[in-house]
mmCIF file of C-alpha atoms in Angstrom:
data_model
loop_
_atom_site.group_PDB
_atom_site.id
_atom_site.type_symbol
_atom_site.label_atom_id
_atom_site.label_comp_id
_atom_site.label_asym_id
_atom_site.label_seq_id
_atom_site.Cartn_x
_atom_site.Cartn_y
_atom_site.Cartn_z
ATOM 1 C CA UNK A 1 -2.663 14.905 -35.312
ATOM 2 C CA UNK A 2 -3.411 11.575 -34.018
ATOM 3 C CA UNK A 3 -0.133 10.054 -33.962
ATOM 4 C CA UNK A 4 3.514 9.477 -32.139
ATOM 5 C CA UNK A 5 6.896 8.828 -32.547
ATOM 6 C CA UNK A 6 7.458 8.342 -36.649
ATOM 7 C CA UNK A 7 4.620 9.808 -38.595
ATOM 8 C CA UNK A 8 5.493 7.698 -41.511
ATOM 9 C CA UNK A 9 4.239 4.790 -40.682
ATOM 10 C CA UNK A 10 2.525 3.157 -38.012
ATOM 11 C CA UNK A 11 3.890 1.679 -35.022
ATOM 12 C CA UNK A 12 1.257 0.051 -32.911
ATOM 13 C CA UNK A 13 0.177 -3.220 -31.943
ATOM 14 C CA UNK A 14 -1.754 -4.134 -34.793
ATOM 15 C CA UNK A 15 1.367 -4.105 -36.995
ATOM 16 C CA UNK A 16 1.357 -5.990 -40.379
ATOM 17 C CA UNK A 17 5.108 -7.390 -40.151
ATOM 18 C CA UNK A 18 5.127 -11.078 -40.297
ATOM 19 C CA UNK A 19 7.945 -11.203 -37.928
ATOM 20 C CA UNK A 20 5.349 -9.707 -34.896
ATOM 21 C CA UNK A 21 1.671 -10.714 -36.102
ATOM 22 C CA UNK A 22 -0.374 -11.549 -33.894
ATOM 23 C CA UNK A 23 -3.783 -13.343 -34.386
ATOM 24 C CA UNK A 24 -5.482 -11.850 -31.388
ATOM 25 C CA UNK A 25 -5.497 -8.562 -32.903
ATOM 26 C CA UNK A 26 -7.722 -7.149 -35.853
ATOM 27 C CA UNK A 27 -5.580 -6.384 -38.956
ATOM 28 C CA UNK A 28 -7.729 -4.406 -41.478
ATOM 29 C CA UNK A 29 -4.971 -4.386 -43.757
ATOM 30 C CA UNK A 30 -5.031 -8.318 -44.401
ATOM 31 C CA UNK A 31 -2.930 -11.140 -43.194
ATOM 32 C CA UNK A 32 1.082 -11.254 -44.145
ATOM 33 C CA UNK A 33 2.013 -13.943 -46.265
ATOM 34 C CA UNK A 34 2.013 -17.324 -44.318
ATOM 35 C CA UNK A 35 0.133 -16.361 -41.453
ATOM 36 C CA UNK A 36 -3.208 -17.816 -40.481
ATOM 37 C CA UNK A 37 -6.076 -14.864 -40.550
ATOM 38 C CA UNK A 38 -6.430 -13.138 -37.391
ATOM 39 C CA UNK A 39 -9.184 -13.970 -35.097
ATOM 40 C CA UNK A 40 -11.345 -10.655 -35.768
ATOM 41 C CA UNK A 41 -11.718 -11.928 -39.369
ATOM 42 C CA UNK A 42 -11.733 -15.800 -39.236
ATOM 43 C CA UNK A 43 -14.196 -16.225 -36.226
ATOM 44 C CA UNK A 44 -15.953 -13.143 -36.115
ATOM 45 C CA UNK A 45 -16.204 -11.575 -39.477
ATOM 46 C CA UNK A 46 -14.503 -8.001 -39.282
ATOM 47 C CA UNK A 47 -13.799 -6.910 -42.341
ATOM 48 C CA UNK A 48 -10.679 -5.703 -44.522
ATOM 49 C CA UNK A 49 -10.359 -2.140 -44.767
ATOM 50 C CA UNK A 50 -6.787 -1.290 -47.073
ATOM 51 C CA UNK A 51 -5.091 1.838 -45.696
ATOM 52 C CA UNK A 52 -7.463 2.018 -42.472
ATOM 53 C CA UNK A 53 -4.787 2.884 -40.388
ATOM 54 C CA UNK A 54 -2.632 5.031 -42.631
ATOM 55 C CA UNK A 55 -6.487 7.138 -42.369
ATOM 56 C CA UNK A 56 -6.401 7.136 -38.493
ATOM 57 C CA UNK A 57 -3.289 8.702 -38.258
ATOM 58 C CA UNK A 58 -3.574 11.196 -40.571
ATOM 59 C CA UNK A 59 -4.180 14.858 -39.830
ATOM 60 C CA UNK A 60 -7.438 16.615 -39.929
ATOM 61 C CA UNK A 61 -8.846 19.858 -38.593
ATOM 62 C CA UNK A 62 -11.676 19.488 -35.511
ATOM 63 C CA UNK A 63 -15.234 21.245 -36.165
ATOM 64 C CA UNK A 64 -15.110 22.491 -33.052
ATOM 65 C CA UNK A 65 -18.245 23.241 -30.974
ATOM 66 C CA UNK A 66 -20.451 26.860 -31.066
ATOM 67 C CA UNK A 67 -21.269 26.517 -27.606
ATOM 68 C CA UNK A 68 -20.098 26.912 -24.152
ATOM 69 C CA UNK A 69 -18.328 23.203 -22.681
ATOM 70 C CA UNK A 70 -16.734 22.091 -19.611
ATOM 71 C CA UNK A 71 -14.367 19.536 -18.795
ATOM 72 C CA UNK A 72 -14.371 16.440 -15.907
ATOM 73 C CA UNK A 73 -11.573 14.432 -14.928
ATOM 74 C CA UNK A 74 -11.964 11.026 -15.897
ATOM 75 C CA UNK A 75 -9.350 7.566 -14.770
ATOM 76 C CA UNK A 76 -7.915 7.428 -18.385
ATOM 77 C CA UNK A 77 -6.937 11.101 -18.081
ATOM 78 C CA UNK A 78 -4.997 10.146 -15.095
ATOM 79 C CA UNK A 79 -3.803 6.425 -14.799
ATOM 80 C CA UNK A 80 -1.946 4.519 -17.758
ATOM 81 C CA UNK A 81 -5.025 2.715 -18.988
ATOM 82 C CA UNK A 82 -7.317 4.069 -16.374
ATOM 83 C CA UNK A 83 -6.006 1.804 -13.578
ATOM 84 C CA UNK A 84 -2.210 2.522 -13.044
ATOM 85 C CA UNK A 85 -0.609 5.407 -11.367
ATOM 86 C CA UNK A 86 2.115 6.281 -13.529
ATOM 87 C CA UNK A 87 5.822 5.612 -12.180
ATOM 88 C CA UNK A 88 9.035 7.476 -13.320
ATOM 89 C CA UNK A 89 9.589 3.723 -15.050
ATOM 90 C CA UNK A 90 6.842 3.378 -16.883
ATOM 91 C CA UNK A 91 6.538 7.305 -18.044
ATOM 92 C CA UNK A 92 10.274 6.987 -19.202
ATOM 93 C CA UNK A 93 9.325 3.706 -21.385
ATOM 94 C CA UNK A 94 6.203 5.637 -22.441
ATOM 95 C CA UNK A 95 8.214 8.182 -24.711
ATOM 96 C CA UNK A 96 11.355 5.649 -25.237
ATOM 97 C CA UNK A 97 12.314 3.883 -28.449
ATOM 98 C CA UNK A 98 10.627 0.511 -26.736
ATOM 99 C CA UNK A 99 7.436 -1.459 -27.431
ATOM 100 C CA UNK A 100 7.209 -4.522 -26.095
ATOM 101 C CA UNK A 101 5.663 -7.592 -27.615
ATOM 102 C CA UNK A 102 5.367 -10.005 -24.357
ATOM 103 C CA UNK A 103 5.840 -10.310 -20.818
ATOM 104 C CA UNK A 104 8.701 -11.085 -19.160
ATOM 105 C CA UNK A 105 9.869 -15.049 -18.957
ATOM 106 C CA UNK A 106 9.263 -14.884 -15.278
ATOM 107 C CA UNK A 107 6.143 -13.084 -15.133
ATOM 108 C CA UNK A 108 3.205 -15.443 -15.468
ATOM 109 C CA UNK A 109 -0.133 -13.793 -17.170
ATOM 110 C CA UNK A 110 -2.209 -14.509 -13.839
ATOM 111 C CA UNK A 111 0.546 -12.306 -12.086
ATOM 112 C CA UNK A 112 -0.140 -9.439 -13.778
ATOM 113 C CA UNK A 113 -4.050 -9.630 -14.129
ATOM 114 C CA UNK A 114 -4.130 -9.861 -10.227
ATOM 115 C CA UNK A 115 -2.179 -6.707 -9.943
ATOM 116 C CA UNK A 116 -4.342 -4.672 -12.369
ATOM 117 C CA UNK A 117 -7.248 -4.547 -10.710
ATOM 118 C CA UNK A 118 -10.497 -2.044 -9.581
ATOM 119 C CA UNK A 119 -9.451 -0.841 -5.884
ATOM 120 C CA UNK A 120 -5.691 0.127 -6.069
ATOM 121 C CA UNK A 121 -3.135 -0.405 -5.962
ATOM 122 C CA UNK A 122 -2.400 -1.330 -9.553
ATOM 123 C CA UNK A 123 0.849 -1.974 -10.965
ATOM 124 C CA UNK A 124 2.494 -3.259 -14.372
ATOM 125 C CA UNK A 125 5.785 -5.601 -14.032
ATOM 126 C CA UNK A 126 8.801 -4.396 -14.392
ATOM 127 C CA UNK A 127 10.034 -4.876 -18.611
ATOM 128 C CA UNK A 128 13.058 -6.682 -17.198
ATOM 129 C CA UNK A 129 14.343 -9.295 -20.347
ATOM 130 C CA UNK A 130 10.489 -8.910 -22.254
ATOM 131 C CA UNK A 131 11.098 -8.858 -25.761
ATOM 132 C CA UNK A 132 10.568 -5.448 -28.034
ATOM 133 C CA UNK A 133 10.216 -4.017 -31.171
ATOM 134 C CA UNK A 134 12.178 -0.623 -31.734
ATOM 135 C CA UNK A 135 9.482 2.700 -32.186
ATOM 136 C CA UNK A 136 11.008 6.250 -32.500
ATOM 137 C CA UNK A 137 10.798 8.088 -29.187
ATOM 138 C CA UNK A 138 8.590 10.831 -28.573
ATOM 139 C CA UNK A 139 8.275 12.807 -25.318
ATOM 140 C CA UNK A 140 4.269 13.869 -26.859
ATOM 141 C CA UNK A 141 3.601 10.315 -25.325
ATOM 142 C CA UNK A 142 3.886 11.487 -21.645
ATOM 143 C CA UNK A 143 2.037 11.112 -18.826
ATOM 144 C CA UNK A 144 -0.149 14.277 -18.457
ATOM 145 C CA UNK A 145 0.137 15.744 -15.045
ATOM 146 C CA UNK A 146 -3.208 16.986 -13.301
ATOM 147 C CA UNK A 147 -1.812 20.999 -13.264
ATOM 148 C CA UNK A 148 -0.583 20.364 -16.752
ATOM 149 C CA UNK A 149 -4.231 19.148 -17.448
ATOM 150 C CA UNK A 150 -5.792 21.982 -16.175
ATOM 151 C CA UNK A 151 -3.569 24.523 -17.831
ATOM 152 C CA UNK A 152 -3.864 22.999 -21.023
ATOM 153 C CA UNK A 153 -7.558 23.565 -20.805
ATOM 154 C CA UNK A 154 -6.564 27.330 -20.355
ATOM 155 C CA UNK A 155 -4.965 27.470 -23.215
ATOM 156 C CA UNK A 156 -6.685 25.632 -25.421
ATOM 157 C CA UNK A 157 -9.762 27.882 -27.616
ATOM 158 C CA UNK A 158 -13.323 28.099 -26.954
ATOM 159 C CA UNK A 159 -15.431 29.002 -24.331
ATOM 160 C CA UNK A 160 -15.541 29.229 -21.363
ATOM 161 C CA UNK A 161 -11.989 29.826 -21.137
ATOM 162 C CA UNK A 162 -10.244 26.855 -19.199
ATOM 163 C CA UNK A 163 -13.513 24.898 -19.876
ATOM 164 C CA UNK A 164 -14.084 25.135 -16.222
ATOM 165 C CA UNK A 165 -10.744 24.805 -14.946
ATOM 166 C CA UNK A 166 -8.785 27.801 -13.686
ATOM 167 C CA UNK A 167 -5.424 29.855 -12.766
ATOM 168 C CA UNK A 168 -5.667 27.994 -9.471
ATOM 169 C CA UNK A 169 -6.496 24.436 -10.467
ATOM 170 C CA UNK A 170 -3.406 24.525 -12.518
ATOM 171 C CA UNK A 171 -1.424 26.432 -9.504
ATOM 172 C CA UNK A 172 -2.873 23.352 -7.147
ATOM 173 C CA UNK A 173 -3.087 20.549 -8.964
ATOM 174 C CA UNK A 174 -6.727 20.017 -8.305
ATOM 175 C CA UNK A 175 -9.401 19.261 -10.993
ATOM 176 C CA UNK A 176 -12.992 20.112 -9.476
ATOM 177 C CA UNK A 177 -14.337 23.768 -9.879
ATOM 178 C CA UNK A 178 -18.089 25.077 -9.551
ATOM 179 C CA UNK A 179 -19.623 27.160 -12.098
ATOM 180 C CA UNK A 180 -23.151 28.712 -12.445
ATOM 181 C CA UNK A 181 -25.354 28.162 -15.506
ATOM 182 C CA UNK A 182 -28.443 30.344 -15.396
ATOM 183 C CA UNK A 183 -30.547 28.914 -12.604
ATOM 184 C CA UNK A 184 -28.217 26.039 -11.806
ATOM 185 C CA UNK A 185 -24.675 25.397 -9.668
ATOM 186 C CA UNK A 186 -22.547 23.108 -11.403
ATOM 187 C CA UNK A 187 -20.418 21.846 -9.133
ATOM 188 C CA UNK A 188 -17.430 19.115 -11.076
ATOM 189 C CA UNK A 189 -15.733 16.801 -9.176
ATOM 190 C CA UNK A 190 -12.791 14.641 -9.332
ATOM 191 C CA UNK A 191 -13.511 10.965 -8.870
ATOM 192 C CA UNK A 192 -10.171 9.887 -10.109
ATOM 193 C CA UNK A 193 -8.611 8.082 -7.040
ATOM 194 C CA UNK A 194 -4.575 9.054 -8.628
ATOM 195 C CA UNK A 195 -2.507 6.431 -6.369
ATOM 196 C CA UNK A 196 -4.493 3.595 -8.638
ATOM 197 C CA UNK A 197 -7.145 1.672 -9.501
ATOM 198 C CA UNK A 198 -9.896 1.689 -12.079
ATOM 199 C CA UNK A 199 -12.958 2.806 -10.023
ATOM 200 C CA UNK A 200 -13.373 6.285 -7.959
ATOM 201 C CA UNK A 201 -13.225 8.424 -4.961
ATOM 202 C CA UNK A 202 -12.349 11.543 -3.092
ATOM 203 C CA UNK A 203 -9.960 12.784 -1.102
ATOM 204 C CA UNK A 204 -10.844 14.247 2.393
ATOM 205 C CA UNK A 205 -9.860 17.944 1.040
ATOM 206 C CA UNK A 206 -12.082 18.025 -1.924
ATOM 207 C CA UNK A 207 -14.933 16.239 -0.048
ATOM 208 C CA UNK A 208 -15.123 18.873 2.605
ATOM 209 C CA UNK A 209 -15.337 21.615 -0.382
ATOM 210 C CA UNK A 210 -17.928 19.945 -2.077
ATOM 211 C CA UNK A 211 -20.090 20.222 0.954
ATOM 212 C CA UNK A 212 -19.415 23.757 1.582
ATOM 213 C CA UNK A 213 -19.828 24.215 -2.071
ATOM 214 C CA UNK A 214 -23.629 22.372 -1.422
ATOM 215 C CA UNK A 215 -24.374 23.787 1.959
ATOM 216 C CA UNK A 216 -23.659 27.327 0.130
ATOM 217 C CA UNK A 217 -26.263 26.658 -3.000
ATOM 218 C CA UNK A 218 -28.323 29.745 -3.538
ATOM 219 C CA UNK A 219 -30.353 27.614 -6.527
ATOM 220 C CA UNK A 220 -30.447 23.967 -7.571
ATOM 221 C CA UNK A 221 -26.998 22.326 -7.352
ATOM 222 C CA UNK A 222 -25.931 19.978 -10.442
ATOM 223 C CA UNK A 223 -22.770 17.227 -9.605
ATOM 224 C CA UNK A 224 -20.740 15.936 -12.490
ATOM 225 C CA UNK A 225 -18.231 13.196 -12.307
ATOM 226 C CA UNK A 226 -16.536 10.439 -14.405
ATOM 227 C CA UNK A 227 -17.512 7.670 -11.790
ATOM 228 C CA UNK A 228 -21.195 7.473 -10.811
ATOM 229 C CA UNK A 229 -21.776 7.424 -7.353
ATOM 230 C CA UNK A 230 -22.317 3.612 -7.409
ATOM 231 C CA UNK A 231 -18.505 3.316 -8.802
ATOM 232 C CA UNK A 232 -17.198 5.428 -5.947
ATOM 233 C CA UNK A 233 -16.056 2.654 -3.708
ATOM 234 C CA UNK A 234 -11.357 2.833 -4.508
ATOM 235 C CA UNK A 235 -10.545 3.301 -0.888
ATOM 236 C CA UNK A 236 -7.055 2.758 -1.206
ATOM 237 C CA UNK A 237 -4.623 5.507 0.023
ATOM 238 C CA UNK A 238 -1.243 4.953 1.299
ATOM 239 C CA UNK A 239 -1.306 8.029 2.439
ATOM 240 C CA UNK A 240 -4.452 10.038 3.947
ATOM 241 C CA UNK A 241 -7.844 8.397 3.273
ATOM 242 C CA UNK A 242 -10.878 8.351 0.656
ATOM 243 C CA UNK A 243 -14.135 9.197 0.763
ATOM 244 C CA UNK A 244 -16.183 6.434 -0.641
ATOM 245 C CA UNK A 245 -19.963 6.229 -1.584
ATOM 246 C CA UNK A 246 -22.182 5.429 1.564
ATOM 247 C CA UNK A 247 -20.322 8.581 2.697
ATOM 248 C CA UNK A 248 -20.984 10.828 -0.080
ATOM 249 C CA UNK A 249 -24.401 9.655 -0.237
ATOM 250 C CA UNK A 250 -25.120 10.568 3.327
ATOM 251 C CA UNK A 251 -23.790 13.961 2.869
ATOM 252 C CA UNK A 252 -25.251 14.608 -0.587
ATOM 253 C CA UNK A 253 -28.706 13.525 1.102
ATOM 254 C CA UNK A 254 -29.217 16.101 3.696
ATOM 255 C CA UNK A 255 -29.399 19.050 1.440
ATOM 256 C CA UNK A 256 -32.436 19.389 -0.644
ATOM 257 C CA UNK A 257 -30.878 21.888 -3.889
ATOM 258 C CA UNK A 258 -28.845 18.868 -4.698
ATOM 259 C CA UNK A 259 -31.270 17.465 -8.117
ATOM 260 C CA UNK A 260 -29.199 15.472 -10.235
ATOM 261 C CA UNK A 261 -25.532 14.120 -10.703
ATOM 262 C CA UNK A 262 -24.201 13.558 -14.319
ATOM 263 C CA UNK A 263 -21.700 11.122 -14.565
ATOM 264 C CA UNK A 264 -20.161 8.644 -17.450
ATOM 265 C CA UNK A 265 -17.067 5.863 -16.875
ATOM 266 C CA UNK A 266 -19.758 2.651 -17.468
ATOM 267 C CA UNK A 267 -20.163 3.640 -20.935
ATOM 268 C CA UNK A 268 -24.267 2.599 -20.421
ATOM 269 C CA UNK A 269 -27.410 5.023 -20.678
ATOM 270 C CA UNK A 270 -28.067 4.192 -16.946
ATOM 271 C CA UNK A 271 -31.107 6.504 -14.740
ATOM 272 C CA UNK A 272 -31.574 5.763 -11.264
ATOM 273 C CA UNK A 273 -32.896 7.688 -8.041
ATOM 274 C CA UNK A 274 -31.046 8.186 -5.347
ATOM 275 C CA UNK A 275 -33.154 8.917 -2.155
ATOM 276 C CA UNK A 276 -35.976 8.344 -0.433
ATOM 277 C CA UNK A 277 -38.936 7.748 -2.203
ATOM 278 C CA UNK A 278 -41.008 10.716 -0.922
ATOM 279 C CA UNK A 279 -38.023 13.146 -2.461
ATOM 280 C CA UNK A 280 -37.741 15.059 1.261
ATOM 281 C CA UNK A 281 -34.474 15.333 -0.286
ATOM 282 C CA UNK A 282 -32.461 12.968 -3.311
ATOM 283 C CA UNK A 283 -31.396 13.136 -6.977
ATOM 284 C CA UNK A 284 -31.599 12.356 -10.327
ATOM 285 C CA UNK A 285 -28.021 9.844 -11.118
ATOM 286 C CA UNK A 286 -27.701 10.435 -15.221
ATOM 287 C CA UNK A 287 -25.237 8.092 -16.288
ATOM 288 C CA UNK A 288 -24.456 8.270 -20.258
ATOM 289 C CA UNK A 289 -22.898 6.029 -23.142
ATOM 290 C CA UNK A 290 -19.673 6.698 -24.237
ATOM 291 C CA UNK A 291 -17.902 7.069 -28.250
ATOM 292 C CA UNK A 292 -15.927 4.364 -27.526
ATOM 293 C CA UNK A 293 -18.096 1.578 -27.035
ATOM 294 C CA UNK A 294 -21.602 0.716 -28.722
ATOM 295 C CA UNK A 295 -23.884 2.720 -28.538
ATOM 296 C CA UNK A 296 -21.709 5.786 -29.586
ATOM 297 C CA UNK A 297 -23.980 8.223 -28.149
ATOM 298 C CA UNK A 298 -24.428 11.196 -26.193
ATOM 299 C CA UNK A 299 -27.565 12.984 -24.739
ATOM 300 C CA UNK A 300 -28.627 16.463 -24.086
ATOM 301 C CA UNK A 301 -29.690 17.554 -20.289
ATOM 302 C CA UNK A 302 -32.540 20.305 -20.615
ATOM 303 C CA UNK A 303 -33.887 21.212 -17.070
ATOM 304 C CA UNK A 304 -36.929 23.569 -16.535
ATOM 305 C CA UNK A 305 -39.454 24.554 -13.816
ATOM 306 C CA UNK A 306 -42.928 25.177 -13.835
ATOM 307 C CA UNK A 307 -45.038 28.014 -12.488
ATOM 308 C CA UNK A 308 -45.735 25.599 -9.473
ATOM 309 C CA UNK A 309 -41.666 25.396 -8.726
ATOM 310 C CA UNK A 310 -41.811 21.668 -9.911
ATOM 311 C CA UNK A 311 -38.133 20.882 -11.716
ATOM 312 C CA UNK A 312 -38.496 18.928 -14.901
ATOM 313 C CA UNK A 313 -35.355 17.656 -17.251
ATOM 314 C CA UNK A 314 -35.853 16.496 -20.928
ATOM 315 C CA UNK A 315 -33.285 14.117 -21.343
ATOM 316 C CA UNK A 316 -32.353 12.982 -25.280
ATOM 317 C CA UNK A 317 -29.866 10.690 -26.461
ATOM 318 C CA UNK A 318 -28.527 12.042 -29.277
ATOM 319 C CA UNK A 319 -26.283 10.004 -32.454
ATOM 320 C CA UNK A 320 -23.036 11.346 -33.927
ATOM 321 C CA UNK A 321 -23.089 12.335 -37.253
ATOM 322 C CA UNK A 322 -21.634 9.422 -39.097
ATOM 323 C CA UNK A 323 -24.390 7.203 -41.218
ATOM 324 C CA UNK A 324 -24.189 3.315 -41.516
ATOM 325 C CA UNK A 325 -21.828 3.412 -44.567
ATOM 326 C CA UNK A 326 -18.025 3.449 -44.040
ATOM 327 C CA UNK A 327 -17.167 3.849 -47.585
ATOM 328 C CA UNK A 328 -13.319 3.321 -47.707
ATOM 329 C CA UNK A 329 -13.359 4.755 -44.045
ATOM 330 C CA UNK A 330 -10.465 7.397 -45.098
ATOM 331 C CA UNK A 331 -12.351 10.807 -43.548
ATOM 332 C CA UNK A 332 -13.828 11.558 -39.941
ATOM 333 C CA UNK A 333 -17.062 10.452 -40.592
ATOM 334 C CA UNK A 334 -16.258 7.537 -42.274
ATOM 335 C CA UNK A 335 -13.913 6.141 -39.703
ATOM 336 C CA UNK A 336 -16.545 7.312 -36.765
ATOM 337 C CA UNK A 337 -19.480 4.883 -39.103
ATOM 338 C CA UNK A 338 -16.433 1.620 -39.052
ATOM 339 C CA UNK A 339 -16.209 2.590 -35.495
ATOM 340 C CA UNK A 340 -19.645 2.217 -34.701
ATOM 341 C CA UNK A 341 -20.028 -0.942 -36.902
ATOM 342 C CA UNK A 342 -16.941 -2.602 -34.897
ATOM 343 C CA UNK A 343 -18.607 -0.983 -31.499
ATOM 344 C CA UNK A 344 -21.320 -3.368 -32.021
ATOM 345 C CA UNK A 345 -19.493 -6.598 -32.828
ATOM 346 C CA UNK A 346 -16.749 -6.802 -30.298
ATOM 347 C CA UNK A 347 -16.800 -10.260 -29.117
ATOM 348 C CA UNK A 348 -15.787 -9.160 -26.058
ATOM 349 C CA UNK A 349 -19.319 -8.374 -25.355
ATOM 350 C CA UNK A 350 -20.416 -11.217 -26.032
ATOM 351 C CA UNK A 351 -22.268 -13.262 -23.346
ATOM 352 C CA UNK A 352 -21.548 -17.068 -24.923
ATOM 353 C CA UNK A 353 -17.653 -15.767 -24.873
ATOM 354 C CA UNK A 354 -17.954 -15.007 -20.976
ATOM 355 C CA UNK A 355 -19.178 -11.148 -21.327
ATOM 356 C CA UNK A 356 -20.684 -10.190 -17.740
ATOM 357 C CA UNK A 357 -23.197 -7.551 -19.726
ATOM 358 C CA UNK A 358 -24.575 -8.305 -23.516
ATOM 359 C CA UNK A 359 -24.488 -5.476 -25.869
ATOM 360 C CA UNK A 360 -27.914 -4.652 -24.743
ATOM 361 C CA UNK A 361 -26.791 -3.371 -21.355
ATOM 362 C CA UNK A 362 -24.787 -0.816 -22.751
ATOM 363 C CA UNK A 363 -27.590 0.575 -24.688
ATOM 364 C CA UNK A 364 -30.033 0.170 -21.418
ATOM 365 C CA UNK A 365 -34.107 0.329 -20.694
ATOM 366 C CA UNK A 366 -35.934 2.323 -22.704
ATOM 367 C CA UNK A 367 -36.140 4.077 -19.543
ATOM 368 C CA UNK A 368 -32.915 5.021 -19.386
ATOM 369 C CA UNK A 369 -33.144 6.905 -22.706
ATOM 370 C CA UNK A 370 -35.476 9.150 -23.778
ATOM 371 C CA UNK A 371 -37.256 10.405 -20.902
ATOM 372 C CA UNK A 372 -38.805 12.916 -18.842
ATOM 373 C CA UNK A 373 -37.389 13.462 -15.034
ATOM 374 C CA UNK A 374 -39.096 15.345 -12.480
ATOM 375 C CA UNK A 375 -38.270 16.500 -8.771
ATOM 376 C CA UNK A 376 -41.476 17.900 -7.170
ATOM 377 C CA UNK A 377 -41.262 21.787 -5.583
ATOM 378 C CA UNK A 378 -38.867 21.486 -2.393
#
C-alpha cells in the first residue's frame, strides 16, 4: 500500500486545506475557496484531476515479474532525499506526529541550500520553533538500514532469492555481491557514499573486492551501479577515505574481461566509451532513464558473441505499458499515463526557467538509444 500514518486521508504536502495551501505546489484536486490557483495550473497548465490522490494511495496488487531480477543500491535507498545521512533527529521526526510547513525563523533559505549539496556532508537544520501541521505517526516511515535492506530482499518473493543480496550482506551491512549469468560475471556495486551527499563512491574495503572480484573473471565481467562512473567523485569521509573515479578508472582499465558498466542515478539514456580508442582494454558505460522523470523508460541489455569471439550487445529502450490517455487516472496504468504526461511538462526542466539540461537531454542522441555495441575479440 502506498501510504503512511492515517490511511484515511492524505497527509502530504500538496494538502487541499485553505489554512496550509500553498501555490508552489500542484493541487489536482482544485484550489480552496479564496485562494489564488496554484502555479502548476495558472502558469503552466496542469490539469485538474478530482480524487487523484485518494487513487495514489490506494491499495493495489503488483504484477510482478516472470523473470530472474537483481537489485543495486541507489542514494535515495540510503540518504533522506538521496543527499542526507540520516540522524537519530531526523529518523525520530520521520515516523512522529510532525510535518512541518516552513523553516525555522532563524534559518535563512540560502542556509540550508548550501548545506544540501553533491559532495557531503549534507545536513537539514534542526526543526527548532518551524511551524507544523499534526500527521499520525507511523514507525513504516523509517529510515531503512543497509542490513535491513538486504534482508528484506531475502524475504521478499521471486527469483533469485535475495535478488542478489545474501545471508552475509545482511550479516555485514554491505550491498555489492557478484553473480554469474550464463557467459557473464555480474559484479554490483555500491556507489552510495552513506556519510552524505548526492553523488557516489567507494569505500577502500569494497574497492579492493571489486578488483579481486575482476582480477578473478573466468569470462566477461559486467559492473552495475546507481552512479555512473562519471558521478563517482563524493570524497568525503570523516572517517577512512573514498575511492573516487580517476581511481576506479585506472583499475577498471588494466583488465581486459571488464566490457560494460550499467548504471542509472542521471535519469538520461546516456552511452559513452571508456578507454582507449584501440579497445587494448575499456568498456561500454550504459547509463539509462529512469520512471520518475521523462522519458519513463527502461531498456533491455542483450549481449552475444560471434564465431570470431567479437562481443556484440543489442541495446532497446523499451516504454511502460501505460498509453497517452489518463482517463480519470484512478488504476495503475492510468496514473503511470498522468505521470508520464506531467514527466514531460515539469517546468523545472525548462531551460527559459533556468533548467541546466532541456527535456531533450534526458531523452539523449539517438545514439544513446537504440543501438548496437561492439567490443572486438580480446
Amino acid at each position: 500500500r502506498p501510504d503512511s500514518g492515517d490511511f484515511t486521508q492524505y497527509e502530504g504536502v500538496i494538502d487541499d486545506g485553505a489554512e496550509h495551501y500553498d501555490t508552489r505546489y500542484w493541487h489536482p484536486h482544485g484550489t480552496p475557496p479564496g485562494k489564488e490557483d496554484d502555479d502548476a495550473r495558472a502558469k503552466y497548465g496542469f490539469p485538474l484531476v478530482p480524487n487523484l490522490l485518494d487513487s495514489c494511495r490506494a491499495p493495489f496488487k503488483a504484477t510482478g515479474l516472470n523473470f530472474p531480477w537483481f537489485a543495486v543500491h541507489g542514494n535515495h535507498d540510503a540518504l533522506l532525499q538521496g543527499t542526507v545521512a540520516p540522524s537519530e533527529e531526523f529518523i525520530n521526526e520521520m515516523v512522529g506526529p510532525r510535518r512541518y510547513t516552513a523553516l525555522p525563523t532563524t534559518t535563512p533559505l540560502f542556509e540550508v541550500l548550501m548545506q544540501f549539496r553533491e559532495v557531503g556532508p549534507a545536513s537539514y537544520p534542526s526543526a527548532d520553533d518551524a511551524p507544523y501541521v499534526s500527521v499520525a505517526e507511523d514507525l513504516e516511515r523509517r529510515a531503512i538500514e543497509r542490513g535491513e535492506y538486504a534482508q528484506m530482499h531475502l524475504n521478499s518473493p521471486g527469483t533469485p532469492r535475495g535478488h542478489g543480496f545474501t545471508e552475509e550482506n545482511a550479516k555485514n551491512k554491505t550491498m555489492y555481491y557478484t553473480t554469474n549469468l550464463q557467459g557473464v560475471k555480474l559484479i554490483v556495486i555500491d556507489s552510495v557514499n552513506h556519510f552524505g551527499g548526492w553523488q557516489g563512491s567507494l569505500d577502500l574495503e569494497q574497492f579492493e573486492w571489486l578488483e579481486k572480484e575482476v582480477a578473478a573473471a573466468d569470462r566477461p565481467v559486467v559492473l552495475a551501479s546507481h552512479h555512473p562512473l562519471s558521478k563517482m567523485f563524493n570524497d568525503y569521509a570523516p572517517v577512512g577515505r573514498r575511492v573516487c573515479l580517476a581511481e576506479i578508472q585506472t583499475m577498471l582499465l588494466k583488465y581486459p574481461q571488464v566490457i560494460a558498466w550499467l548504471a542509472g542515478h542521471e535519469h538520461r539514456h546516456h552511452i559513452e566509451w571508456i578507454g582507449p580508442q584501440e579497445e587494448v582494454t575499456g568498456f561500454w558505460q550504459i547509463e539509462t532513464a529512469s520512471h520518475a522523470d521523462w522519458p519513463q523508460q527502461s531498456r533491455t541489455v542483450e549481449i552475444v558473441t560471434d564465431a570470431a569471439g567479437d562481443i556484440y550487445f543489442g541495446l532497446t529502450v523499451v516504454d511502460h505499458a501505460a498509453g497517452v490517455d489518463y482517463a480519470k487516472a484512478q488504476n495503475p496504468l492510468e496514473i503511470a499515463a498522468l505521470s508520464r504526461a506531467i514527466s514531460a511538462n515539469v517546468w523545472q526542466k525548462r531551460p527559459e526557467l533556468g533548467a541546466k539540461h532541456g527535456i531533450d537531454w534526458w531523452l539523449g542522441r539517438p545514439t544513446d538509444r537504440n543501438v548496437v555495441l561492439k567490443i572486438n575479440k580480446r
